[in-house]
Amino acid sequence: MEYTPETKSRKRKQRAVLSCDDCRRRKLKCDRELPCNRCIHGGVAEKCAYRKDAHLIEGDTTHDHSTKRVRKSLAPPIQLHAISTTQPDEHNTEQDTHLENLSPVHPGKDRVAELEQRLFSLEALLSSLQNKPSFTPESSVHLENKDAGDIPGASTIFFKGRDYRTFYYGPTNPMIVITHFPDLRPFMKRVFIGSTLQRLRQDSKLQEDRARMTKNPNRILSVPSLRSLLPDKETVEKVIRTYFATFETTYRILHIPSFFSAYQTYWAASTPPNSDMDAIVLAIMACTLCTSTHESTRYDTDGSTFRSKAITWIKACEAWLRRQSNKHRTLATLQVRCLRLLAISTTCHKTKEYYQEVQQHMALMRSFGMHRDPGILGARCSVFEGEMRRRLWATSMELELQASIDKGTPSVLSSLEYDCTPPRNIMDFELHAGMKHLPESQPNSLFSDTSYLHCASQSVSLRIRLCATANSLRTAATFQEVLRDEQDVQSALAKIPRWKEPHTLLVWTLLDLQLRQFVVILHTQRAMNNLLRARPDHRYSLLTVLEATTTLIDRHLEILDMNNFALCCIRSDYLRAALLICHVAYHACLASDNLIIRIIRAIFERTMDKAYRVLEQRALRPGRGNHQYFYVSAAHSLAGTLFEPERAQALEKQATDRVCKLYYKILSLQDEPLEDMAQEIILGDGSLSAPALFQKTPETIDTVSFQLGNTLVDQPPLLPLDGFGDNAASGWMLDDFWFMDDLLAPDSNEKFDTHFVRDVSANAG
């Protein structure tokens, strides 16, 4: 065909662009999202873009490598402040994200058209920023005079999951340290590939699949009564004694004389079924069993047998609560609700939903009017009932505040008006149902059954305020404000009385921990910001964090040495402390900070050994939550490779060997599950068992003798690797976490490979 001037001038009509640039170049189907799934899975989500002139960069498929070289040689994005300096600093992150999506200039025949397209993109961006609504005057005031180090970046929060299946974690969540540890994830993946840990996971896969195939996911257990779920009387009494020596010395839920008065006749045959006492005893068993010192236990794919039994009791208590009348509410229903929250925490049951459970509990307490002082009820509430209301409200406040800290959100108490006065510092025997007047509260120096709640109430307003400030989305504290807050915390710590009785150590330790954790939280963001390393305030924050974290771990170990496992099963401040110590050690070595290196060398190994003891007990008690052990082990080895580079290979091997050691021990104690875990409990009337639904075989209640002892044996059974399922293994690699920095880890070129574990398994097979 001859090309005449007319045919040359006639432009060929272009097809509509139906895919992003990368998918179009590779001739693949695109889902038209931004970024599309192919770019996300390929690790180039930040380069996913749609342009009208995409045909210009499509080119030949034979020039793939040259195209990649061109992309790498592109100039960095234009900084927005060079164009307009009138926008608030807070917008910089969002502006940079928009600018990264602008069309880069590609070499081609029609360079002018590409430049025009780039100019059009810049104009559209500026127009959108000018039309964006400004902040309210209140929020603008908070952000004035804040230097870059005082304003939290996007990496102070992170999400887990994607789409509508996300879970949010804020600045005070212990795992936030991972967002400032960009080299940890690649290190974890590197040591996992080809390790003994990987082979153990593959070997256990067959056993897990077999258990999954035989498990009934919709099992509903019918029981004649709550009492039929209890083990033998001797075991029940041992667990009850453990409860009153641990949890009830701090969080006051029960009235001790009233409980033991009712318990004296509890085992009599004439006791009606499914009574209030049945529910309270079962709830006590559920929240204490995993923290009791036991001589022997077994494990299955669901965790420890103690955890499985405790979860069954939790669901039985939930079935009992559903039967109770909201109109004719009793003290027992409120007590069982509080005990249920402790049980969920100690058993790692519904871990992701624990915060929601606590918030639901607080909503119920507010709807019941527990946040108002009982004195306004007058004669409608007795003196005894009023004091029990105060105790339950104070306990609920402490549980909600700690749950908010662990989640990384402001406490609901920061926006709630309440006037319920703190419980008095009195002994339980001074309080009885027939009394007309409350006795005078004792001084803090005198220990009583309610000393914890009474002393904690004196600092609760400070802790609520600090939690709200640390998790605020709009405000950030200056260094001077941090110092003032730290001084307030130190003053509150100095006011904690130190009692002489040995059994008061748990109360004093919990009062100390819940305040000292804020010393760490206040300085964490500044200590982890390596851009501020040359500033004196950064050095002060580093030293303060090191002192507070080592003290936190020492406090936990003191309680652990008393065979008391209550605090390690309901708190996670030691996890934050261990990760922070590794973070400080690692970055001090990278920056050649000789002073910090000398300090941390003296405490690193000793403190990490203590942290492993606490983490190990937290994992073996319920048999769950052991992925945290792997995180700390990997962070420990990663920091150790900089201290001792000549032993780098051995230290990398230790990261997985520590977990393998626990894995081998648990395999020797693992049994096939006797029965599937029930998804729901149906209570009978005490005489005949209600019909069981969705059961393959008739269900019977196994009253297993737990053989509880007073001391822990020398070599207790250790943790099962519950996270090594086909899908759960990805959680061990942090693959489902993302940190508001697109899909690129901060200060690292490592992409978040969400298919890492799947690919490893496929290649190994």
Short mmCIF file of N, CA and C in Angstrom, two decimals, residues 336-483:
data_model
loop_
_atom_site.label_atom_id
_atom_site.label_comp_id
_atom_site.label_asym_id
_atom_site.label_seq_id
_atom_site.Cartn_x
_atom_site.Cartn_y
_atom_site.Cartn_z
N VAL A 336 -20.23 -12.58 86.89
CA VAL A 336 -19.87 -13.55 85.85
C VAL A 336 -19.39 -12.82 84.60
N ARG A 337 -19.97 -11.68 84.28
CA ARG A 337 -19.53 -10.91 83.12
C ARG A 337 -18.08 -10.44 83.29
N CYS A 338 -17.73 -9.97 84.47
CA CYS A 338 -16.35 -9.54 84.72
C CYS A 338 -15.38 -10.73 84.69
N LEU A 339 -15.77 -11.83 85.32
CA LEU A 339 -14.92 -13.02 85.32
C LEU A 339 -14.73 -13.56 83.91
N ARG A 340 -15.75 -13.46 83.09
CA ARG A 340 -15.66 -13.93 81.71
C ARG A 340 -14.59 -13.15 80.93
N LEU A 341 -14.48 -11.85 81.16
CA LEU A 341 -13.45 -11.06 80.48
C LEU A 341 -12.05 -11.52 80.88
N LEU A 342 -11.84 -11.79 82.16
CA LEU A 342 -10.54 -12.30 82.60
C LEU A 342 -10.26 -13.66 81.97
N ALA A 343 -11.29 -14.50 81.86
CA ALA A 343 -11.11 -15.83 81.27
C ALA A 343 -10.74 -15.73 79.80
N ILE A 344 -11.38 -14.84 79.06
CA ILE A 344 -11.05 -14.66 77.65
C ILE A 344 -9.60 -14.22 77.49
N SER A 345 -9.14 -13.35 78.38
CA SER A 345 -7.77 -12.85 78.30
C SER A 345 -6.75 -13.93 78.62
N THR A 346 -6.96 -14.70 79.67
CA THR A 346 -5.97 -15.70 80.08
C THR A 346 -5.90 -16.88 79.13
N THR A 347 -6.99 -17.20 78.44
CA THR A 347 -7.01 -18.35 77.54
C THR A 347 -6.69 -17.99 76.09
N CYS A 348 -6.45 -16.71 75.80
CA CYS A 348 -6.24 -16.27 74.41
C CYS A 348 -7.43 -16.65 73.53
N HIS A 349 -8.61 -16.65 74.10
CA HIS A 349 -9.81 -16.95 73.33
C HIS A 349 -10.34 -15.65 72.73
N LYS A 350 -10.62 -15.68 71.44
CA LYS A 350 -11.10 -14.48 70.73
C LYS A 350 -10.13 -13.32 70.94
N THR A 351 -8.87 -13.55 70.65
CA THR A 351 -7.86 -12.53 70.91
C THR A 351 -8.15 -11.24 70.15
N LYS A 352 -8.49 -11.36 68.88
CA LYS A 352 -8.77 -10.17 68.07
C LYS A 352 -10.06 -9.49 68.50
N GLU A 353 -10.93 -10.21 69.18
CA GLU A 353 -12.22 -9.65 69.57
C GLU A 353 -12.26 -9.22 71.03
N TYR A 354 -11.13 -9.35 71.73
CA TYR A 354 -11.15 -9.03 73.16
C TYR A 354 -11.48 -7.56 73.40
N TYR A 355 -10.91 -6.68 72.59
CA TYR A 355 -11.20 -5.25 72.75
C TYR A 355 -12.68 -4.98 72.55
N GLN A 356 -13.29 -5.63 71.56
CA GLN A 356 -14.72 -5.44 71.33
C GLN A 356 -15.54 -5.97 72.51
N GLU A 357 -15.11 -7.11 73.07
CA GLU A 357 -15.82 -7.67 74.21
C GLU A 357 -15.78 -6.72 75.41
N VAL A 358 -14.62 -6.12 75.64
CA VAL A 358 -14.50 -5.19 76.77
C VAL A 358 -15.36 -3.95 76.54
N GLN A 359 -15.37 -3.44 75.31
CA GLN A 359 -16.18 -2.26 75.03
C GLN A 359 -17.67 -2.57 75.16
N GLN A 360 -18.06 -3.77 74.75
CA GLN A 360 -19.46 -4.16 74.92
C GLN A 360 -19.81 -4.25 76.41
N HIS A 361 -18.90 -4.78 77.19
CA HIS A 361 -19.11 -4.86 78.64
C HIS A 361 -19.26 -3.46 79.23
N MET A 362 -18.42 -2.52 78.81
CA MET A 362 -18.52 -1.16 79.34
C MET A 362 -19.83 -0.49 78.92
N ALA A 363 -20.28 -0.78 77.71
CA ALA A 363 -21.57 -0.22 77.27
C ALA A 363 -22.70 -0.74 78.15
N LEU A 364 -22.64 -2.02 78.51
CA LEU A 364 -23.66 -2.57 79.40
C LEU A 364 -23.59 -1.92 80.78
N MET A 365 -22.37 -1.75 81.29
CA MET A 365 -22.22 -1.15 82.62
C MET A 365 -22.76 0.28 82.63
N ARG A 366 -22.53 1.01 81.56
CA ARG A 366 -23.06 2.37 81.50
C ARG A 366 -24.58 2.36 81.39
N SER A 367 -25.10 1.41 80.61
CA SER A 367 -26.56 1.34 80.48
C SER A 367 -27.21 0.93 81.79
N PHE A 368 -26.47 0.20 82.64
CA PHE A 368 -26.99 -0.16 83.95
C PHE A 368 -26.84 0.99 84.96
N GLY A 369 -26.15 2.05 84.56
CA GLY A 369 -25.94 3.17 85.46
C GLY A 369 -24.83 2.95 86.47
N MET A 370 -23.92 2.01 86.18
CA MET A 370 -22.85 1.73 87.14
C MET A 370 -21.85 2.88 87.22
N HIS A 371 -21.84 3.78 86.23
CA HIS A 371 -20.90 4.89 86.25
C HIS A 371 -21.36 6.03 87.16
N ARG A 372 -22.59 5.96 87.64
CA ARG A 372 -23.11 6.97 88.56
C ARG A 372 -22.95 6.48 90.00
N ASP A 373 -22.74 7.43 90.89
CA ASP A 373 -22.52 7.05 92.28
C ASP A 373 -23.79 6.46 92.89
N PRO A 374 -23.67 5.34 93.60
CA PRO A 374 -24.87 4.70 94.18
C PRO A 374 -25.60 5.58 95.18
N GLY A 375 -24.94 6.62 95.70
CA GLY A 375 -25.59 7.47 96.69
C GLY A 375 -26.82 8.18 96.15
N ILE A 376 -26.89 8.40 94.84
CA ILE A 376 -28.04 9.09 94.27
C ILE A 376 -29.27 8.20 94.25
N LEU A 377 -29.10 6.89 94.46
CA LEU A 377 -30.25 5.98 94.47
C LEU A 377 -30.97 5.98 95.81
N GLY A 378 -30.32 6.49 96.84
CA GLY A 378 -30.97 6.58 98.14
C GLY A 378 -31.29 5.22 98.72
N ALA A 379 -32.52 5.05 99.20
CA ALA A 379 -32.93 3.82 99.85
C ALA A 379 -33.10 2.67 98.88
N ARG A 380 -33.09 2.93 97.58
CA ARG A 380 -33.26 1.86 96.60
C ARG A 380 -32.00 1.00 96.46
N CYS A 381 -30.93 1.43 97.05
CA CYS A 381 -29.67 0.68 96.98
C CYS A 381 -29.06 0.65 98.38
N SER A 382 -28.84 -0.54 98.92
CA SER A 382 -28.29 -0.66 100.27
C SER A 382 -26.82 -0.26 100.28
N VAL A 383 -26.28 -0.12 101.48
CA VAL A 383 -24.87 0.23 101.63
C VAL A 383 -23.97 -0.85 101.02
N PHE A 384 -24.30 -2.10 101.29
CA PHE A 384 -23.52 -3.21 100.74
C PHE A 384 -23.59 -3.22 99.21
N GLU A 385 -24.79 -3.07 98.67
CA GLU A 385 -24.96 -3.07 97.21
C GLU A 385 -24.22 -1.90 96.57
N GLY A 386 -24.25 -0.75 97.22
CA GLY A 386 -23.56 0.41 96.67
C GLY A 386 -22.06 0.21 96.60
N GLU A 387 -21.47 -0.38 97.64
CA GLU A 387 -20.02 -0.61 97.63
C GLU A 387 -19.63 -1.67 96.60
N MET A 388 -20.45 -2.69 96.42
CA MET A 388 -20.17 -3.69 95.39
C MET A 388 -20.28 -3.07 93.99
N ARG A 389 -21.21 -2.15 93.80
CA ARG A 389 -21.31 -1.44 92.52
C ARG A 389 -20.03 -0.64 92.26
N ARG A 390 -19.50 0.01 93.28
CA ARG A 390 -18.27 0.78 93.11
C ARG A 390 -17.10 -0.13 92.74
N ARG A 391 -17.02 -1.29 93.38
CA ARG A 391 -15.93 -2.21 93.08
C ARG A 391 -16.02 -2.73 91.64
N LEU A 392 -17.21 -3.11 91.23
CA LEU A 392 -17.37 -3.63 89.87
C LEU A 392 -17.10 -2.56 88.83
N TRP A 393 -17.49 -1.32 89.09
CA TRP A 393 -17.22 -0.25 88.14
C TRP A 393 -15.73 0.06 88.07
N ALA A 394 -15.06 0.08 89.23
CA ALA A 394 -13.61 0.34 89.23
C ALA A 394 -12.86 -0.78 88.52
N THR A 395 -13.28 -2.03 88.72
CA THR A 395 -12.65 -3.15 88.02
C THR A 395 -12.87 -3.04 86.51
N SER A 396 -14.07 -2.71 86.11
CA SER A 396 -14.37 -2.56 84.68
C SER A 396 -13.56 -1.44 84.06
N MET A 397 -13.36 -0.36 84.79
CA MET A 397 -12.54 0.75 84.28
C MET A 397 -11.11 0.29 84.03
N GLU A 398 -10.54 -0.46 84.95
CA GLU A 398 -9.16 -0.92 84.78
C GLU A 398 -9.04 -1.87 83.60
N LEU A 399 -9.99 -2.77 83.43
CA LEU A 399 -9.94 -3.70 82.30
C LEU A 399 -10.09 -2.95 80.98
N GLU A 400 -10.99 -1.98 80.92
CA GLU A 400 -11.19 -1.23 79.68
C GLU A 400 -9.98 -0.38 79.34
N LEU A 401 -9.39 0.27 80.32
CA LEU A 401 -8.24 1.13 80.07
C LEU A 401 -7.06 0.33 79.54
N GLN A 402 -6.79 -0.83 80.14
CA GLN A 402 -5.67 -1.64 79.67
C GLN A 402 -5.95 -2.21 78.29
N ALA A 403 -7.19 -2.59 78.02
CA ALA A 403 -7.53 -3.08 76.68
C ALA A 403 -7.34 -1.99 75.63
N SER A 404 -7.66 -0.75 75.97
CA SER A 404 -7.47 0.36 75.04
C SER A 404 -5.99 0.62 74.80
N ILE A 405 -5.17 0.52 75.84
CA ILE A 405 -3.73 0.70 75.67
C ILE A 405 -3.16 -0.36 74.75
N ASP A 406 -3.54 -1.62 74.97
CA ASP A 406 -3.03 -2.71 74.14
C ASP A 406 -3.53 -2.61 72.71
N LYS A 407 -4.71 -2.08 72.51
CA LYS A 407 -5.26 -1.92 71.17
C LYS A 407 -4.67 -0.70 70.47
N GLY A 408 -4.35 0.33 71.22
CA GLY A 408 -3.82 1.55 70.63
C GLY A 408 -4.90 2.55 70.29
N THR A 409 -5.92 2.64 71.13
CA THR A 409 -7.00 3.61 70.93
C THR A 409 -7.23 4.37 72.23
N PRO A 410 -7.76 5.58 72.17
CA PRO A 410 -8.11 6.28 73.40
C PRO A 410 -9.18 5.52 74.17
N SER A 411 -9.10 5.58 75.48
CA SER A 411 -10.10 4.91 76.31
C SER A 411 -11.44 5.61 76.18
N VAL A 412 -12.51 4.83 76.21
CA VAL A 412 -13.85 5.42 76.17
C VAL A 412 -14.09 6.29 77.40
N LEU A 413 -13.32 6.05 78.45
CA LEU A 413 -13.47 6.84 79.67
C LEU A 413 -13.02 8.28 79.48
N SER A 414 -12.19 8.54 78.46
CA SER A 414 -11.71 9.90 78.24
C SER A 414 -12.83 10.83 77.78
N SER A 415 -13.91 10.29 77.25
CA SER A 415 -15.03 11.11 76.81
C SER A 415 -16.30 10.82 77.60
N LEU A 416 -16.15 10.09 78.71
CA LEU A 416 -17.31 9.71 79.52
C LEU A 416 -17.31 10.49 80.83
N GLU A 417 -18.44 11.04 81.17
CA GLU A 417 -18.60 11.69 82.48
C GLU A 417 -19.13 10.65 83.47
N TYR A 418 -18.40 10.45 84.54
CA TYR A 418 -18.84 9.51 85.58
C TYR A 418 -18.53 10.12 86.94
N ASP A 419 -19.36 9.79 87.90
CA ASP A 419 -19.17 10.32 89.25
C ASP A 419 -19.19 9.24 90.32
N CYS A 420 -19.02 7.99 89.89
CA CYS A 420 -18.97 6.89 90.86
C CYS A 420 -17.69 7.01 91.66
N THR A 421 -17.80 7.13 92.95
CA THR A 421 -16.63 7.31 93.81
C THR A 421 -15.84 6.01 93.92
N PRO A 422 -14.54 6.08 94.20
CA PRO A 422 -13.72 4.87 94.31
C PRO A 422 -14.15 4.02 95.50
N PRO A 423 -13.91 2.72 95.44
CA PRO A 423 -14.21 1.87 96.60
C PRO A 423 -13.32 2.22 97.78
N ARG A 424 -13.82 1.98 98.96
CA ARG A 424 -13.07 2.33 100.16
C ARG A 424 -12.00 1.29 100.46
N ASN A 425 -10.96 1.75 101.12
CA ASN A 425 -9.85 0.88 101.49
C ASN A 425 -10.19 0.17 102.80
N ILE A 426 -11.03 -0.88 102.69
CA ILE A 426 -11.50 -1.61 103.87
C ILE A 426 -11.39 -3.10 103.60
N MET A 427 -11.41 -3.88 104.68
CA MET A 427 -11.40 -5.33 104.56
C MET A 427 -12.80 -5.83 104.24
N ASP A 428 -12.86 -7.01 103.62
CA ASP A 428 -14.16 -7.55 103.23
C ASP A 428 -15.03 -7.91 104.44
N PHE A 429 -14.40 -8.33 105.53
CA PHE A 429 -15.23 -8.72 106.68
C PHE A 429 -15.90 -7.50 107.33
N GLU A 430 -15.43 -6.29 107.00
CA GLU A 430 -16.08 -5.08 107.50
C GLU A 430 -17.32 -4.72 106.71
N LEU A 431 -17.54 -5.44 105.61
CA LEU A 431 -18.67 -5.14 104.72
C LEU A 431 -19.63 -6.32 104.75
N HIS A 432 -20.90 -6.07 105.07
CA HIS A 432 -21.90 -7.15 105.07
C HIS A 432 -23.24 -6.57 104.65
N ALA A 433 -24.16 -7.46 104.33
CA ALA A 433 -25.42 -7.05 103.71
C ALA A 433 -26.29 -6.22 104.63
N GLY A 434 -26.23 -6.43 105.94
CA GLY A 434 -27.15 -5.75 106.84
C GLY A 434 -26.64 -4.44 107.40
N MET A 435 -25.48 -3.97 106.98
CA MET A 435 -24.90 -2.77 107.57
C MET A 435 -25.64 -1.51 107.10
N LYS A 436 -25.61 -0.48 107.94
CA LYS A 436 -26.30 0.78 107.65
C LYS A 436 -25.34 1.87 107.19
N HIS A 437 -24.08 1.78 107.63
CA HIS A 437 -23.11 2.82 107.27
C HIS A 437 -21.78 2.14 106.91
N LEU A 438 -21.08 2.73 105.95
CA LEU A 438 -19.78 2.21 105.57
C LEU A 438 -18.72 2.63 106.58
N PRO A 439 -17.78 1.75 106.91
CA PRO A 439 -16.68 2.16 107.79
C PRO A 439 -15.76 3.14 107.07
N GLU A 440 -14.98 3.87 107.84
CA GLU A 440 -14.06 4.84 107.26
C GLU A 440 -12.96 4.13 106.48
N SER A 441 -12.56 4.74 105.39
CA SER A 441 -11.50 4.17 104.56
C SER A 441 -10.16 4.27 105.28
N GLN A 442 -9.37 3.21 105.23
CA GLN A 442 -8.07 3.18 105.88
C GLN A 442 -7.03 3.93 105.04
N PRO A 443 -5.95 4.40 105.65
CA PRO A 443 -4.88 5.05 104.87
C PRO A 443 -4.26 4.07 103.88
N ASN A 444 -3.63 4.62 102.85
CA ASN A 444 -3.02 3.76 101.83
C ASN A 444 -1.92 2.88 102.40
N SER A 445 -1.28 3.34 103.47
CA SER A 445 -0.18 2.56 104.05
C SER A 445 -0.65 1.27 104.69
N LEU A 446 -1.93 1.16 104.99
CA LEU A 446 -2.49 -0.07 105.57
C LEU A 446 -3.10 -0.91 104.45
N PHE A 447 -2.62 -2.13 104.30
CA PHE A 447 -3.10 -2.99 103.22
C PHE A 447 -4.45 -3.59 103.59
N SER A 448 -5.35 -3.61 102.61
CA SER A 448 -6.66 -4.22 102.80
C SER A 448 -7.02 -5.02 101.56
N ASP A 449 -8.18 -5.66 101.60
CA ASP A 449 -8.62 -6.46 100.46
C ASP A 449 -8.90 -5.60 99.23
N THR A 450 -9.07 -4.29 99.41
CA THR A 450 -9.40 -3.41 98.29
C THR A 450 -8.30 -2.39 98.04
N SER A 451 -7.09 -2.65 98.51
CA SER A 451 -6.01 -1.67 98.36
C SER A 451 -5.69 -1.40 96.90
N TYR A 452 -5.73 -2.42 96.07
CA TYR A 452 -5.38 -2.19 94.66
C TYR A 452 -6.33 -1.20 94.01
N LEU A 453 -7.64 -1.46 94.09
CA LEU A 453 -8.60 -0.57 93.44
C LEU A 453 -8.57 0.83 94.05
N HIS A 454 -8.38 0.90 95.37
CA HIS A 454 -8.36 2.20 96.03
C HIS A 454 -7.15 3.02 95.58
N CYS A 455 -5.98 2.40 95.50
CA CYS A 455 -4.77 3.12 95.06
C CYS A 455 -4.80 3.40 93.56
N ALA A 456 -5.31 2.45 92.78
CA ALA A 456 -5.36 2.65 91.33
C ALA A 456 -6.28 3.80 90.95
N SER A 457 -7.33 4.02 91.74
CA SER A 457 -8.27 5.10 91.43
C SER A 457 -7.62 6.47 91.55
N GLN A 458 -6.52 6.57 92.30
CA GLN A 458 -5.85 7.86 92.48
C GLN A 458 -5.03 8.27 91.26
N SER A 459 -4.74 7.33 90.38
CA SER A 459 -3.98 7.64 89.17
C SER A 459 -4.76 7.35 87.90
N VAL A 460 -6.01 6.92 88.01
CA VAL A 460 -6.75 6.51 86.82
C VAL A 460 -6.99 7.69 85.88
N SER A 461 -7.26 8.87 86.40
CA SER A 461 -7.48 10.02 85.52
C SER A 461 -6.22 10.38 84.75
N LEU A 462 -5.06 10.27 85.39
CA LEU A 462 -3.79 10.51 84.70
C LEU A 462 -3.58 9.49 83.59
N ARG A 463 -3.83 8.23 83.88
CA ARG A 463 -3.61 7.18 82.87
C ARG A 463 -4.60 7.30 81.71
N ILE A 464 -5.83 7.69 82.00
CA ILE A 464 -6.81 7.89 80.92
C ILE A 464 -6.36 9.02 80.00
N ARG A 465 -5.86 10.10 80.60
CA ARG A 465 -5.41 11.24 79.79
C ARG A 465 -4.20 10.87 78.95
N LEU A 466 -3.24 10.16 79.53
CA LEU A 466 -2.05 9.78 78.78
C LEU A 466 -2.38 8.81 77.65
N CYS A 467 -3.32 7.91 77.89
CA CYS A 467 -3.74 6.98 76.84
C CYS A 467 -4.38 7.74 75.68
N ALA A 468 -5.21 8.72 75.99
CA ALA A 468 -5.86 9.51 74.93
C ALA A 468 -4.84 10.33 74.16
N THR A 469 -3.87 10.92 74.85
CA THR A 469 -2.85 11.74 74.19
C THR A 469 -1.95 10.89 73.30
N ALA A 470 -1.52 9.75 73.81
CA ALA A 470 -0.61 8.90 73.05
C ALA A 470 -1.26 8.33 71.80
N ASN A 471 -2.57 8.12 71.82
CA ASN A 471 -3.27 7.53 70.68
C ASN A 471 -4.06 8.54 69.87
N SER A 472 -3.81 9.82 70.09
CA SER A 472 -4.53 10.85 69.36
C SER A 472 -4.11 10.85 67.89
N LEU A 473 -5.07 11.10 67.00
CA LEU A 473 -4.79 11.15 65.57
C LEU A 473 -4.34 12.54 65.13
N ARG A 474 -4.64 13.57 65.89
CA ARG A 474 -4.38 14.94 65.45
C ARG A 474 -3.29 15.64 66.24
N THR A 475 -3.10 15.29 67.47
CA THR A 475 -2.14 16.01 68.31
C THR A 475 -0.93 15.14 68.60
N ALA A 476 0.18 15.80 68.85
CA ALA A 476 1.41 15.12 69.24
C ALA A 476 2.08 15.95 70.31
N ALA A 477 2.56 15.29 71.33
CA ALA A 477 3.15 16.00 72.46
C ALA A 477 4.56 16.48 72.12
N THR A 478 4.89 17.69 72.53
CA THR A 478 6.25 18.18 72.41
C THR A 478 7.11 17.53 73.48
N PHE A 479 8.41 17.71 73.36
CA PHE A 479 9.31 17.10 74.33
C PHE A 479 9.08 17.67 75.73
N GLN A 480 8.77 18.96 75.81
CA GLN A 480 8.49 19.56 77.11
C GLN A 480 7.23 18.95 77.73
N GLU A 481 6.23 18.70 76.90
CA GLU A 481 5.00 18.07 77.41
C GLU A 481 5.27 16.64 77.85
N VAL A 482 6.12 15.94 77.11
CA VAL A 482 6.48 14.57 77.49
C VAL A 482 7.18 14.56 78.85
N LEU A 483 8.07 15.52 79.06
CA LEU A 483 8.77 15.59 80.34
C LEU A 483 7.81 15.88 81.49
#
